[in-house]
Amino acid sequence: MHWPDLIAEITAVGSSGTAAQPITGIEYDSRRIRLGCVFVAMKGGSTDGNRYINKAIDAGAIGIITDSSHSYDHLVVYKPEVAVAEVEHGRRALAEASAAFFGHPERVLAATGITGTNGKTTTAFLAESLLNAAARETVLIGTIEYHVAGEVRPSLHTTPESRDLFELMADGASRGATELVTEVSSHGLDQGRAYGVPFDVAIFTNLTRDHLDYHQTMEKYFAAKRLLFEGTMYPPPRVAVLNAHDERTPELAGAARIAGAEVRTYGIGIGDFRAASHTLTPGGAVMQIETPAGSAEVRSHLAGEVNILNLLAAFTAAHARGISFDQLVGSVPQLTPVPGRFQPVDGGQPFTVIVDYAHTDDALRNLIALARQLVAKSDGRIITVFGCGGDRDRTKRPKMGYAAGEGSDFVVATSDNPRSEEPRAILNEIEPALKASGVRYSVEPDRTAAIRFALGSAKANDVVLIAGKGHEKEQILADRTIPFDDSEVALAALRDLGYGG
């Protein structure tokens, strides 16, 4: 690809120069520039890429796409052989340039996007599994990991920048993938990271309080989610799959229909695709699924009502992607739990230990309610270990404290990625809500010590919930990041307690 070919595919307001040599890459990070690259200089949330144009040119960039060049005219030293294009929207230009450079993989992969506060990761994994069971090759982009036609790669961002997304898509398409399943975060939607991806199916799981450190208000948070459905910043999906239980769904359904999308709802007892009845079992659930395409009894290995909803969302989306009802029903029993989502830790102990990613008050409440079902027929207690992240929405802290306290029999409040904040200061904002709930509790800033204390306090039939980190493998402190895996820490503690040999 040469510069004129690239310019023909982006929305530019002006351009000058023509780079002679072929383009070797598209980059938005000047540190990744190599000879022959085009550098997309765009304003970001924490920095402005236009400040690094000189660095990109010195590193070998042959073309610059900029959204605010005039702000830095007095600093930039262009070379005659470097072509320049001016654009109004940097991230949109990045997506357009990336789609063109990587051969338009969005025209090969049919995209399913999942947004919502809770359940995105589980729903994405389940949707991919249902597609794979129908012999479709997939690309999965999400919080835990990426999948590229069966190859597992580490996840860098829930929703990567469009350049990286298109590269992953192109890699998958070259390996025979025909489907993209991706979590689409509110940050990613608001910042335009999903520009250029036409979503065939879009799923809305729910909306509860989260990320207000970024969005500031619930209305702005919801507005970011709504972008996936309303056809303003992004094309509307062909099919919108919406949680019938969420109070925001009627508004979202209205916006989606106006934009031209078909709306399908899902739920427990309600919705187009619904669990008309269900029985929770120690190993999952048995449910009677009723849909416009048919009815059947299915057995799932995913525990709790929240996972019934996640399964129904994935089931509805996969059906919208052309998988038959009977094939989906046959695939459900083979579905397995997602890493870090209600993940059991078994060291041979006489009580249950669960690691889960729950890091909002709503998710924590759901997690504890599920644990309560496990101890309903015994004298077991629920012991909950949790914390709140530093440099994040502080209004969540008392809400999570109260959610943990009102549902648990004993709570250990601890650290969960304190980042630049003092762990004790975070815990001081949680503790009043624990007191108000009336629960017995302990405060231990050291997460390892907190997990060990909780496990040492457990008796037969109890359930110990270790919440907040789930699949994460590190703890982010003020001065360093250290390896930290809740399940490994729990297993080590159980061994020290004499379990597991």
Short mmCIF file of C-alpha atoms in Angstrom, two decimals, residues 111-394:
data_model
loop_
_atom_site.label_atom_id
_atom_site.label_comp_id
_atom_site.label_asym_id
_atom_site.label_seq_id
_atom_site.Cartn_x
_atom_site.Cartn_y
_atom_site.Cartn_z
CA ALA A 111 -18.96 -9.06 14.66
CA THR A 112 -20.82 -9.69 17.90
CA GLY A 113 -20.21 -6.98 20.52
CA ILE A 114 -21.06 -7.25 24.22
CA THR A 115 -21.42 -4.23 26.47
CA GLY A 116 -22.75 -3.78 30.01
CA THR A 117 -21.43 -3.45 33.54
CA ASN A 118 -21.39 -7.11 34.54
CA GLY A 119 -21.35 -10.34 32.59
CA LYS A 120 -19.49 -9.18 29.47
CA THR A 121 -16.62 -11.64 29.81
CA THR A 122 -18.72 -14.69 30.61
CA THR A 123 -21.19 -13.86 27.84
CA ALA A 124 -18.35 -13.38 25.35
CA PHE A 125 -16.77 -16.74 26.25
CA LEU A 126 -20.12 -18.50 26.02
CA ALA A 127 -21.01 -16.88 22.70
CA GLU A 128 -17.65 -17.91 21.26
CA SER A 129 -18.07 -21.46 22.58
CA LEU A 130 -21.50 -21.77 20.96
CA LEU A 131 -20.11 -20.54 17.65
CA ASN A 132 -17.14 -22.91 17.91
CA ALA A 133 -19.50 -25.82 18.61
CA ALA A 134 -21.11 -25.02 15.25
CA ALA A 135 -17.68 -25.33 13.59
CA ARG A 136 -17.16 -21.59 13.16
CA GLU A 137 -13.67 -20.18 13.62
CA THR A 138 -13.57 -17.12 15.87
CA VAL A 139 -11.59 -14.18 17.11
CA LEU A 140 -12.35 -13.33 20.76
CA ILE A 141 -11.33 -9.99 22.29
CA GLY A 142 -11.92 -9.51 26.00
CA THR A 143 -10.76 -8.84 29.52
CA ILE A 144 -9.16 -12.18 30.33
CA GLU A 145 -7.46 -13.12 27.06
CA TYR A 146 -7.64 -12.91 23.29
CA HIS A 147 -8.35 -15.90 21.02
CA VAL A 148 -7.23 -15.83 17.39
CA ALA A 149 -8.61 -18.85 15.52
CA GLY A 150 -7.86 -21.09 18.50
CA GLU A 151 -4.58 -19.46 19.60
CA VAL A 152 -4.72 -17.93 23.08
CA ARG A 153 -2.94 -14.60 23.57
CA PRO A 154 -2.68 -12.28 26.59
CA SER A 155 -5.23 -9.50 26.85
CA LEU A 156 -3.80 -5.99 26.95
CA HIS A 157 -7.09 -4.07 26.99
CA THR A 158 -10.74 -5.10 27.18
CA THR A 159 -11.28 -3.04 24.03
CA PRO A 160 -7.96 -2.37 22.26
CA GLU A 161 -7.31 0.64 20.06
CA SER A 162 -8.72 0.16 16.57
CA ARG A 163 -5.30 -0.37 15.00
CA ASP A 164 -4.60 -3.33 17.30
CA LEU A 165 -8.14 -4.64 16.92
CA PHE A 166 -7.88 -4.65 13.13
CA GLU A 167 -4.52 -6.42 13.27
CA LEU A 168 -6.01 -9.17 15.46
CA MET A 169 -9.00 -9.43 13.14
CA ALA A 170 -6.78 -9.65 10.07
CA ASP A 171 -4.64 -12.33 11.70
CA GLY A 172 -7.78 -14.31 12.53
CA ALA A 173 -9.23 -13.89 9.04
CA SER A 174 -5.98 -15.17 7.51
CA ARG A 175 -6.38 -18.32 9.64
CA GLY A 176 -9.94 -18.95 8.51
CA ALA A 177 -11.94 -17.09 11.17
CA THR A 178 -15.35 -15.81 10.13
CA GLU A 179 -16.67 -14.49 13.47
CA LEU A 180 -15.53 -11.78 15.87
CA VAL A 181 -16.79 -11.83 19.46
CA THR A 182 -15.64 -8.86 21.50
CA GLU A 183 -16.34 -7.15 24.77
CA VAL A 184 -16.94 -3.46 24.11
CA SER A 185 -16.24 -1.37 27.19
CA SER A 186 -17.82 2.00 27.92
CA HIS A 187 -14.36 3.57 27.74
CA GLY A 188 -13.77 1.98 24.35
CA LEU A 189 -17.14 3.12 23.02
CA ASP A 190 -16.74 6.66 24.31
CA GLN A 191 -13.21 6.99 22.92
CA GLY A 192 -14.06 5.53 19.53
CA ARG A 193 -11.85 2.46 19.75
CA ALA A 194 -14.48 0.38 17.92
CA TYR A 195 -14.73 2.77 14.95
CA GLY A 196 -14.92 0.93 11.68
CA VAL A 197 -16.30 -2.35 13.04
CA PRO A 198 -19.87 -2.95 11.81
CA PHE A 199 -21.49 -5.00 14.58
CA ASP A 200 -23.95 -7.51 13.24
CA VAL A 201 -25.15 -8.39 16.75
CA ALA A 202 -24.85 -6.22 19.87
CA ILE A 203 -25.60 -7.47 23.40
CA PHE A 204 -26.50 -5.36 26.43
CA THR A 205 -26.09 -7.29 29.71
CA ASN A 206 -27.03 -4.68 32.35
CA LEU A 207 -26.16 -1.29 33.77
CA THR A 208 -25.09 -0.82 37.38
CA ARG A 209 -22.80 1.68 39.06
CA ASP A 210 -19.22 1.56 37.82
CA HIS A 211 -16.52 3.65 36.13
CA LEU A 212 -17.85 6.97 37.43
CA ASP A 213 -14.24 8.07 37.90
CA TYR A 214 -14.25 8.29 34.10
CA HIS A 215 -17.88 8.98 33.12
CA GLN A 216 -18.76 11.11 36.19
CA THR A 217 -22.51 10.40 36.05
CA MET A 218 -24.69 7.35 35.41
CA GLU A 219 -26.34 9.17 32.51
CA LYS A 220 -23.00 9.66 30.77
CA TYR A 221 -22.08 6.06 31.53
CA PHE A 222 -25.32 4.83 29.96
CA ALA A 223 -24.88 7.19 27.02
CA ALA A 224 -21.55 5.52 26.26
CA LYS A 225 -23.18 2.07 26.29
CA ARG A 226 -26.03 3.33 24.11
CA LEU A 227 -23.56 4.30 21.38
CA LEU A 228 -23.34 0.64 20.37
CA PHE A 229 -27.07 0.56 19.54
CA GLU A 230 -28.34 3.99 18.49
CA GLY A 231 -26.55 4.42 15.16
CA THR A 232 -24.83 7.75 15.86
CA MET A 233 -21.10 7.21 16.37
CA TYR A 234 -21.26 3.60 15.19
CA PRO A 235 -23.55 1.91 12.64
CA PRO A 236 -26.52 0.28 14.39
CA PRO A 237 -26.39 -3.51 14.76
CA ARG A 238 -28.58 -5.73 12.65
CA VAL A 239 -29.82 -7.39 15.88
CA ALA A 240 -29.81 -5.89 19.39
CA VAL A 241 -29.91 -8.49 22.20
CA LEU A 242 -31.10 -6.85 25.42
CA ASN A 243 -31.56 -7.96 29.04
CA ALA A 244 -35.31 -7.83 29.68
CA HIS A 245 -34.73 -7.28 33.43
CA ASP A 246 -32.71 -4.06 33.17
CA GLU A 247 -34.60 -0.83 33.70
CA ARG A 248 -32.66 0.82 30.86
CA THR A 249 -33.70 -1.75 28.28
CA PRO A 250 -36.93 -0.04 27.11
CA GLU A 251 -35.00 3.14 26.30
CA LEU A 252 -32.24 1.17 24.62
CA ALA A 253 -34.74 -0.91 22.64
CA GLY A 254 -36.45 2.25 21.42
CA ALA A 255 -33.18 3.78 20.27
CA ALA A 256 -32.13 0.56 18.54
CA ARG A 257 -35.44 0.20 16.70
CA ILE A 258 -35.35 3.82 15.53
CA ALA A 259 -31.86 3.15 14.18
CA GLY A 260 -33.20 0.15 12.24
CA ALA A 261 -32.09 -2.77 14.44
CA GLU A 262 -34.16 -5.84 15.21
CA VAL A 263 -34.58 -6.18 19.00
CA ARG A 264 -34.55 -9.51 20.84
CA THR A 265 -34.84 -9.62 24.64
CA TYR A 266 -33.81 -12.36 27.05
CA GLY A 267 -34.55 -13.08 30.69
CA ILE A 268 -35.72 -15.42 33.42
CA GLY A 269 -39.45 -15.80 33.03
CA ILE A 270 -39.63 -12.85 30.62
CA GLY A 271 -38.24 -11.92 27.22
CA ASP A 272 -38.26 -13.36 23.71
CA PHE A 273 -35.60 -15.91 24.69
CA ARG A 274 -36.36 -16.93 28.26
CA ALA A 275 -35.85 -19.53 30.94
CA ALA A 276 -39.53 -20.23 31.58
CA SER A 277 -38.58 -22.30 34.61
CA HIS A 278 -35.34 -23.40 36.19
CA THR A 279 -33.84 -25.41 39.02
CA LEU A 280 -30.44 -24.57 40.42
CA THR A 281 -28.21 -27.55 41.15
CA PRO A 282 -24.83 -27.86 42.91
CA GLY A 283 -23.25 -28.26 39.47
CA GLY A 284 -25.22 -25.65 37.53
CA ALA A 285 -28.87 -25.41 36.49
CA VAL A 286 -31.62 -27.21 34.64
CA MET A 287 -33.92 -24.88 32.72
CA GLN A 288 -36.80 -24.89 30.29
CA ILE A 289 -35.81 -22.53 27.47
CA GLU A 290 -38.63 -21.03 25.42
CA THR A 291 -37.90 -19.02 22.27
CA PRO A 292 -39.63 -18.04 19.03
CA ALA A 293 -37.54 -20.81 17.42
CA GLY A 294 -38.53 -23.61 19.81
CA SER A 295 -38.59 -24.90 23.40
CA ALA A 296 -36.42 -27.43 25.18
CA GLU A 297 -35.09 -28.49 28.56
CA VAL A 298 -31.35 -27.92 28.87
CA ARG A 299 -28.76 -28.61 31.55
CA SER A 300 -26.00 -26.08 32.17
CA HIS A 301 -22.79 -26.48 34.15
CA LEU A 302 -22.73 -22.78 35.03
CA ALA A 303 -23.95 -21.98 38.52
CA GLY A 304 -26.54 -19.43 39.57
CA GLU A 305 -29.23 -17.25 38.04
CA VAL A 306 -26.71 -14.66 36.87
CA ASN A 307 -25.17 -17.31 34.64
CA ILE A 308 -28.58 -18.28 33.33
CA LEU A 309 -28.83 -14.70 32.09
CA ASN A 310 -25.33 -14.79 30.63
CA LEU A 311 -26.14 -18.06 28.87
CA LEU A 312 -29.42 -16.73 27.48
CA ALA A 313 -27.63 -13.63 26.13
CA ALA A 314 -25.04 -15.79 24.36
CA PHE A 315 -27.72 -18.24 23.15
CA THR A 316 -29.81 -15.40 21.68
CA ALA A 317 -26.80 -13.83 19.98
CA ALA A 318 -25.58 -17.13 18.52
CA HIS A 319 -29.07 -17.81 17.18
CA ALA A 320 -29.03 -14.35 15.58
CA ARG A 321 -25.75 -15.37 13.93
CA GLY A 322 -27.53 -18.25 12.24
CA ILE A 323 -26.92 -21.18 14.59
CA SER A 324 -30.03 -23.36 14.75
CA PHE A 325 -32.05 -23.73 17.94
CA ASP A 326 -31.50 -27.50 18.08
CA GLN A 327 -27.75 -27.14 17.60
CA LEU A 328 -27.56 -24.56 20.38
CA VAL A 329 -29.57 -26.75 22.75
CA GLY A 330 -27.19 -29.62 22.07
CA SER A 331 -24.15 -27.44 22.75
CA VAL A 332 -25.20 -25.96 26.12
CA PRO A 333 -24.27 -29.05 28.24
CA GLN A 334 -20.70 -28.85 26.91
CA LEU A 335 -20.17 -25.24 28.04
CA THR A 336 -17.67 -24.74 30.86
CA PRO A 337 -17.19 -21.97 33.45
CA VAL A 338 -15.01 -18.98 32.56
CA PRO A 339 -11.63 -18.46 34.32
CA GLY A 340 -11.97 -16.20 37.35
CA ARG A 341 -15.76 -16.21 37.21
CA PHE A 342 -17.14 -18.27 40.11
CA GLN A 343 -13.99 -20.38 39.90
CA PRO A 344 -13.71 -23.07 42.60
CA VAL A 345 -10.41 -23.63 44.40
CA ASP A 346 -10.12 -27.22 45.63
CA GLY A 347 -7.40 -28.20 48.06
CA GLY A 348 -9.37 -31.05 49.58
CA GLN A 349 -10.87 -28.79 52.25
CA PRO A 350 -14.35 -29.48 53.78
CA PHE A 351 -15.60 -26.03 52.75
CA THR A 352 -16.04 -24.27 49.41
CA VAL A 353 -13.61 -21.63 48.14
CA ILE A 354 -14.63 -19.45 45.18
CA VAL A 355 -12.56 -16.87 43.30
CA ASP A 356 -14.59 -14.32 41.35
CA TYR A 357 -14.01 -11.05 39.50
CA ALA A 358 -16.95 -9.27 41.19
CA HIS A 359 -15.76 -5.68 41.66
CA THR A 360 -18.99 -3.67 41.77
CA ASP A 361 -21.65 -3.65 44.47
CA ASP A 362 -24.17 -5.27 42.13
CA ALA A 363 -21.76 -8.03 41.06
CA LEU A 364 -20.76 -8.62 44.69
CA ARG A 365 -24.40 -8.84 45.72
CA ASN A 366 -25.08 -11.37 42.96
CA LEU A 367 -22.03 -13.41 43.93
CA ILE A 368 -23.06 -13.56 47.59
CA ALA A 369 -26.65 -14.46 46.64
CA LEU A 370 -25.31 -17.37 44.62
CA ALA A 371 -23.17 -18.50 47.57
CA ARG A 372 -26.22 -18.24 49.82
CA GLN A 373 -27.95 -20.78 47.59
CA LEU A 374 -25.03 -23.17 48.15
CA VAL A 375 -25.33 -23.04 51.95
CA ALA A 376 -29.14 -22.92 52.05
CA LYS A 377 -29.49 -26.57 53.12
CA SER A 378 -26.68 -26.56 55.67
CA ASP A 379 -25.45 -24.55 58.60
CA GLY A 380 -22.66 -23.11 56.49
CA ARG A 381 -21.62 -19.48 56.59
CA ILE A 382 -20.52 -17.08 53.88
CA ILE A 383 -17.12 -15.49 54.44
CA THR A 384 -16.31 -12.75 51.93
CA VAL A 385 -12.89 -11.28 51.15
CA PHE A 386 -12.99 -8.13 49.02
CA GLY A 387 -11.43 -4.73 48.44
CA CYS A 388 -11.83 -1.66 46.24
CA GLY A 389 -9.37 -0.42 43.64
CA GLY A 390 -7.30 2.68 44.18
CA ASP A 391 -7.49 5.66 41.80
CA ARG A 392 -10.99 4.56 40.81
CA ASP A 393 -14.56 5.61 41.59
CA ARG A 394 -14.56 6.28 45.34
#
